[in-house]
XYZ file of C-alpha atoms in Angstrom:
384
model
C 0.000 0.000 0.000
C 2.884 2.347 0.731
C 4.392 1.869 -2.752
C 0.998 2.430 -4.395
C 0.470 5.580 -2.335
C 3.886 6.915 -3.406
C 3.132 6.108 -7.036
C -0.222 7.923 -6.909
C 1.479 10.892 -5.218
C 4.148 11.100 -7.934
C 1.507 10.827 -10.669
C -0.502 13.632 -9.023
C 2.633 15.790 -8.711
C 3.442 15.359 -12.413
C -0.182 16.203 -13.304
C -0.117 19.296 -11.054
C 3.089 20.502 -12.729
C 1.597 19.938 -16.185
C -1.641 21.680 -15.214
C 0.382 24.597 -13.841
C 2.382 24.839 -17.083
C -0.818 24.689 -19.154
C -2.290 27.432 -16.971
C 0.803 29.575 -17.512
C 0.705 29.036 -21.257
C -2.982 29.922 -21.387
C -2.563 33.279 -19.666
C -2.995 36.469 -21.626
C 0.088 38.235 -22.950
C -0.594 41.874 -22.106
C 1.872 44.171 -23.905
C 2.619 47.907 -24.046
C 2.569 48.713 -27.771
C 3.566 52.086 -29.242
C 1.736 52.903 -32.487
C 2.989 56.449 -32.945
C 4.222 59.367 -30.831
C 2.093 59.550 -27.654
C -0.072 56.657 -28.840
C 0.774 53.886 -26.372
C -1.754 51.063 -26.033
C -2.118 48.020 -23.801
C -3.159 45.059 -25.900
C -2.970 41.289 -25.986
C -0.329 39.637 -28.125
C 0.141 35.910 -28.901
C 2.425 34.097 -26.485
C 5.617 33.325 -28.429
C 7.271 29.918 -28.386
C 11.033 29.408 -27.987
C 13.030 28.051 -30.885
C 16.361 26.213 -30.680
C 18.714 27.945 -28.273
C 15.948 30.193 -26.930
C 13.934 30.457 -23.719
C 10.403 31.611 -23.063
C 10.491 34.201 -20.293
C 7.888 35.568 -17.911
C 8.990 39.192 -17.660
C 9.349 40.460 -14.092
C 10.623 44.069 -13.952
C 11.413 46.600 -16.681
C 13.112 49.962 -16.189
C 12.212 52.924 -18.400
C 15.188 54.255 -20.346
C 15.532 57.703 -21.865
C 15.301 56.155 -25.323
C 11.942 54.596 -24.380
C 10.684 58.045 -23.390
C 11.878 59.545 -26.680
C 10.079 56.845 -28.652
C 6.903 57.413 -26.659
C 6.956 61.192 -26.812
C 8.438 61.848 -30.280
C 8.144 58.530 -32.096
C 11.889 58.354 -32.620
C 15.295 58.569 -31.010
C 18.389 59.521 -33.011
C 18.203 57.672 -36.345
C 15.656 55.107 -35.144
C 12.023 55.853 -36.067
C 8.826 54.028 -35.041
C 7.145 53.176 -38.360
C 5.026 50.220 -37.191
C 3.601 49.094 -33.813
C 6.453 48.491 -31.374
C 6.544 46.941 -27.886
C 8.741 49.153 -25.716
C 11.209 48.234 -22.951
C 14.722 46.773 -22.797
C 15.988 47.055 -19.189
C 14.599 43.764 -17.951
C 14.600 40.790 -15.633
C 12.462 37.682 -16.035
C 11.825 34.075 -15.019
C 12.385 31.172 -17.395
C 9.125 29.387 -18.251
C 10.350 26.868 -20.831
C 13.467 26.105 -22.841
C 13.880 25.498 -26.544
C 15.890 22.675 -28.048
C 19.552 22.602 -27.075
C 19.331 24.912 -24.070
C 21.365 23.496 -21.195
C 22.508 26.641 -19.360
C 19.060 27.491 -17.974
C 15.999 25.674 -16.675
C 12.381 26.621 -15.892
C 12.206 28.676 -12.714
C 15.580 30.374 -13.138
C 15.468 34.152 -12.689
C 17.555 36.014 -15.242
C 18.651 39.442 -16.420
C 18.142 39.954 -20.150
C 20.962 41.442 -22.213
C 18.800 43.059 -24.899
C 21.163 43.179 -27.893
C 21.502 39.999 -29.954
C 24.207 40.121 -32.649
C 24.702 37.905 -35.694
C 27.607 36.072 -33.978
C 29.405 35.484 -37.295
C 30.728 38.855 -38.570
C 34.270 40.118 -37.896
C 33.008 42.403 -35.102
C 31.236 39.576 -33.292
C 34.179 37.235 -33.681
C 36.489 39.954 -32.384
C 34.380 40.414 -29.244
C 32.942 43.775 -30.340
C 29.450 42.455 -30.951
C 27.847 45.739 -29.859
C 28.790 47.264 -33.235
C 27.586 44.266 -35.249
C 25.708 45.737 -38.267
C 22.954 43.154 -37.831
C 22.454 43.387 -34.070
C 18.812 43.111 -32.998
C 18.171 45.218 -29.909
C 14.986 45.069 -27.843
C 12.619 48.002 -28.453
C 14.700 49.390 -31.302
C 12.524 49.518 -34.435
C 11.456 47.129 -35.794
C 12.423 44.751 -32.937
C 9.867 44.417 -30.134
C 10.885 44.972 -26.529
C 10.108 43.472 -23.144
C 7.123 45.408 -21.771
C 5.052 42.294 -22.243
C 4.091 39.364 -20.045
C 5.960 36.771 -22.128
C 9.078 37.231 -24.180
C 11.409 34.904 -26.117
C 15.168 35.510 -26.034
C 18.374 33.576 -26.797
C 19.496 31.702 -23.697
C 23.113 32.813 -24.061
C 22.043 36.442 -23.592
C 20.211 35.662 -20.352
C 22.194 35.783 -17.093
C 21.024 33.789 -14.091
C 20.422 35.910 -11.004
C 21.461 34.639 -7.577
C 18.857 34.728 -4.820
C 20.563 37.774 -3.314
C 19.842 39.895 -6.420
C 16.259 41.107 -6.796
C 14.261 41.358 -10.029
C 14.603 45.153 -9.950
C 18.367 44.927 -9.518
C 18.423 42.474 -12.421
C 16.654 45.030 -14.611
C 19.175 47.689 -13.519
C 22.043 45.614 -14.927
C 21.339 47.095 -18.366
C 22.178 50.736 -17.534
C 24.932 49.465 -15.234
C 26.454 47.602 -18.201
C 26.592 50.933 -20.068
C 28.521 52.397 -17.140
C 30.914 49.435 -16.958
C 31.673 49.720 -20.662
C 32.091 53.508 -20.407
C 34.518 53.242 -17.495
C 36.512 50.598 -19.332
C 36.731 52.829 -22.411
C 37.812 55.737 -20.195
C 40.453 53.495 -18.557
C 39.272 54.352 -15.045
C 41.861 53.076 -12.605
C 42.954 53.081 -8.995
C 43.144 56.559 -7.486
C 42.325 58.300 -10.788
C 40.609 61.690 -10.835
C 37.299 61.268 -12.692
C 34.853 63.834 -14.047
C 31.262 62.744 -14.727
C 29.405 65.262 -16.873
C 25.669 64.877 -16.288
C 23.860 63.456 -13.242
C 21.036 61.633 -14.982
C 20.530 57.875 -14.510
C 23.550 56.944 -16.662
C 25.758 59.570 -15.029
C 24.796 58.238 -11.613
C 25.542 54.598 -12.443
C 28.810 55.805 -14.020
C 29.634 57.450 -10.695
C 28.902 54.216 -8.808
C 30.915 52.157 -11.277
C 33.928 54.473 -11.282
C 33.957 54.328 -7.484
C 33.774 50.509 -7.566
C 36.673 50.439 -10.040
C 38.901 52.302 -7.601
C 38.624 55.906 -8.772
C 39.964 58.591 -6.476
C 38.259 62.000 -6.484
C 35.039 62.009 -8.524
C 33.442 65.302 -9.528
C 29.997 65.399 -11.163
C 28.200 68.202 -12.991
C 24.592 68.959 -13.845
C 22.132 71.852 -14.129
C 19.841 70.489 -11.405
C 20.726 70.949 -7.735
C 18.545 68.066 -6.529
C 20.312 65.628 -8.844
C 23.686 66.903 -7.694
C 22.642 66.426 -4.081
C 21.514 62.898 -4.979
C 24.936 62.276 -6.536
C 26.705 63.534 -3.409
C 24.678 61.055 -1.355
C 25.804 58.285 -3.722
C 29.454 59.129 -3.137
C 30.507 62.009 -5.408
C 33.374 63.924 -3.818
C 32.421 67.254 -5.380
C 29.730 68.658 -7.645
C 29.214 71.692 -9.851
C 25.960 73.217 -11.056
C 26.966 74.463 -14.511
C 23.693 76.248 -15.264
C 24.396 79.726 -16.676
C 28.164 79.153 -16.824
C 30.243 79.276 -19.978
C 32.262 76.114 -20.700
C 35.440 77.858 -19.541
C 33.828 79.189 -16.366
C 32.474 75.714 -15.614
C 35.863 74.119 -16.275
C 37.580 76.571 -13.933
C 35.057 75.858 -11.189
C 35.519 72.109 -11.656
C 39.291 72.424 -11.400
C 39.016 74.555 -8.261
C 37.339 71.588 -6.530
C 39.429 68.689 -7.841
C 42.892 67.800 -6.531
C 44.120 67.188 -10.081
C 42.856 67.536 -13.625
C 40.582 64.586 -14.451
C 42.290 61.892 -16.507
C 39.019 60.045 -17.151
C 35.956 61.974 -18.292
C 32.510 60.425 -18.761
C 30.251 62.749 -20.763
C 26.710 61.564 -19.960
C 24.555 64.553 -20.918
C 25.027 64.960 -24.677
C 25.112 68.764 -24.325
C 27.503 70.662 -26.591
C 28.744 72.812 -23.710
C 29.441 69.695 -21.669
C 31.787 68.273 -24.307
C 33.575 71.612 -24.416
C 34.004 71.976 -20.658
C 35.309 68.413 -20.500
C 38.056 69.099 -23.013
C 38.919 72.350 -21.239
C 39.150 70.648 -17.828
C 40.687 67.336 -18.873
C 44.271 66.350 -18.132
C 46.852 66.035 -20.894
C 46.581 62.550 -22.406
C 43.249 62.141 -20.627
C 40.362 60.189 -22.125
C 36.869 61.577 -22.659
C 34.153 59.028 -23.452
C 31.029 60.304 -25.182
C 28.252 58.387 -23.420
C 25.392 60.877 -23.786
C 23.434 61.395 -26.991
C 22.774 64.967 -28.097
C 23.002 66.870 -31.343
C 24.369 64.897 -34.299
C 26.892 67.697 -34.928
C 28.906 69.292 -32.128
C 31.444 72.136 -32.110
C 34.563 71.155 -30.158
C 37.848 72.927 -29.302
C 39.691 70.224 -31.209
C 42.984 72.138 -31.362
C 43.046 72.125 -27.558
C 42.333 68.390 -27.412
C 45.110 67.826 -29.971
C 47.599 69.923 -28.020
C 46.761 67.954 -24.864
C 46.898 64.651 -26.768
C 43.496 63.827 -25.323
C 41.508 60.864 -26.632
C 37.832 61.277 -27.497
C 36.194 57.843 -27.551
C 32.677 56.936 -28.501
C 30.641 54.101 -27.050
C 27.670 52.255 -28.461
C 25.819 50.323 -25.780
C 28.256 47.693 -24.388
C 29.896 44.330 -25.017
C 30.878 41.601 -22.541
C 29.801 43.728 -19.565
C 26.803 41.920 -18.065
C 28.888 39.408 -16.049
C 30.865 42.264 -14.476
C 27.737 44.322 -13.793
C 26.089 41.313 -12.141
C 29.184 40.582 -10.048
C 29.290 44.197 -8.858
C 25.688 44.059 -7.677
C 25.850 40.529 -6.246
C 28.999 41.347 -4.258
C 27.559 44.576 -2.889
C 30.252 46.754 -4.478
C 27.529 48.647 -6.355
C 24.089 49.356 -4.898
C 21.680 50.393 -7.658
C 18.570 50.279 -5.469
C 18.610 53.973 -4.427
C 18.284 54.968 -8.089
C 14.812 53.409 -8.349
C 12.585 56.293 -7.264
C 9.193 55.327 -8.745
C 7.373 52.035 -9.272
C 4.308 51.164 -11.366
C 2.448 48.127 -12.654
C 2.206 47.331 -16.371
C -1.422 48.476 -16.379
C -0.149 51.936 -15.349
C 2.398 52.127 -18.155
C 1.376 55.534 -19.524
C 1.507 57.116 -16.061
C 4.948 55.546 -15.653
C 6.163 57.143 -18.892
C 4.746 60.531 -17.924
C 6.574 60.329 -14.611
C 9.824 59.399 -16.378
C 9.480 62.369 -18.726
C 8.740 64.914 -15.991
C 12.364 64.854 -14.894
C 11.830 64.426 -11.145
C 12.372 60.662 -11.258
C 15.766 58.998 -11.434
C 14.696 55.509 -12.535
C 11.097 54.444 -13.073
C 10.516 50.705 -12.709
C 7.526 48.802 -14.093
C 6.460 45.527 -12.510
C 5.134 43.360 -15.322
C 3.993 40.368 -13.278
C 0.493 40.559 -11.870
C 0.200 42.683 -8.765
C -0.344 40.951 -5.449
C -3.686 41.972 -3.943
C -2.002 42.899 -0.672
C 0.232 45.561 -2.239
C -0.532 49.044 -3.427
C -0.706 49.777 -7.127
C 2.021 52.397 -7.079
C 4.854 53.133 -4.706
C 7.024 56.222 -4.707
C 10.309 56.618 -2.910
C 10.927 60.267 -2.135
């Protein structure tokens, strides 16, 4: 009787698991779809199925990026234009629901961070490890590729990174902007004790500050035109700050240098403002490196003769490559705490309110919880 009881129990357990999977697969796939500028709709989409090497994901948390806001408000960002309905979102964490053929690195139930850019893997850039500049890269929420503000999403398993229990879903979503900061600091050659200037205290500037500190930077100065953001940066660990509003590039550079113990050898330009590029070159140390992280006007006037005389390097970045493992290790080890940057939280059903909040400029990082809200929690939380 004992053996029969065990057998019936195992059969029931298998049936319960199958019923649970069928229930999951039958759920609606609510998605935030942008049709045109300021025309964002919540609608049902078919649940995709994973192909070979792919996983079906139940999206957990998605952060709103500045590019998402540009798409929503203007229907475009830089050279990318929304010409057909597009699901937004690319800063994401999720839980694996099922695995396609050949997937051995993940299993159902694993929580992951999603690296949103998938390259061709075969061109010279991919083979050289610079897959971020692959001409055929497909990046979430970059037209015409759909993003992750949807209940279910399919993604290649090798661009999903398993999260340890100590890293939350929200922290997993924050790995995407943190990866930008890791790549930027690497390009700027941030090193032990180095004087670093971060130009712009928006979300990327703030994670750049945290990353530079974790990489051993010495004095870090940060600039912005907003006092509250500068105060936020000071609380995160900036050694000095300068409000550059109303200052000429030279006046701003002089004020920066009056606060720093040495000219900055690593400069992270995170605002995209013409004047910010100029003040960076004026303040930078000879043979320093300025990385252009921010996106502004397509054409910028620079004091190039000065940069040449100083032998300064001006280096561009495009997203990141091979940075997610480092970003995850920084968060998992506690060397970088991204949680204070999340100032506002919404559910997927409140997606338009979330985008309006992100555009207002008072938020640092707006996070959307895609999974269904627990009845015991409030619909929206704000951290002031």
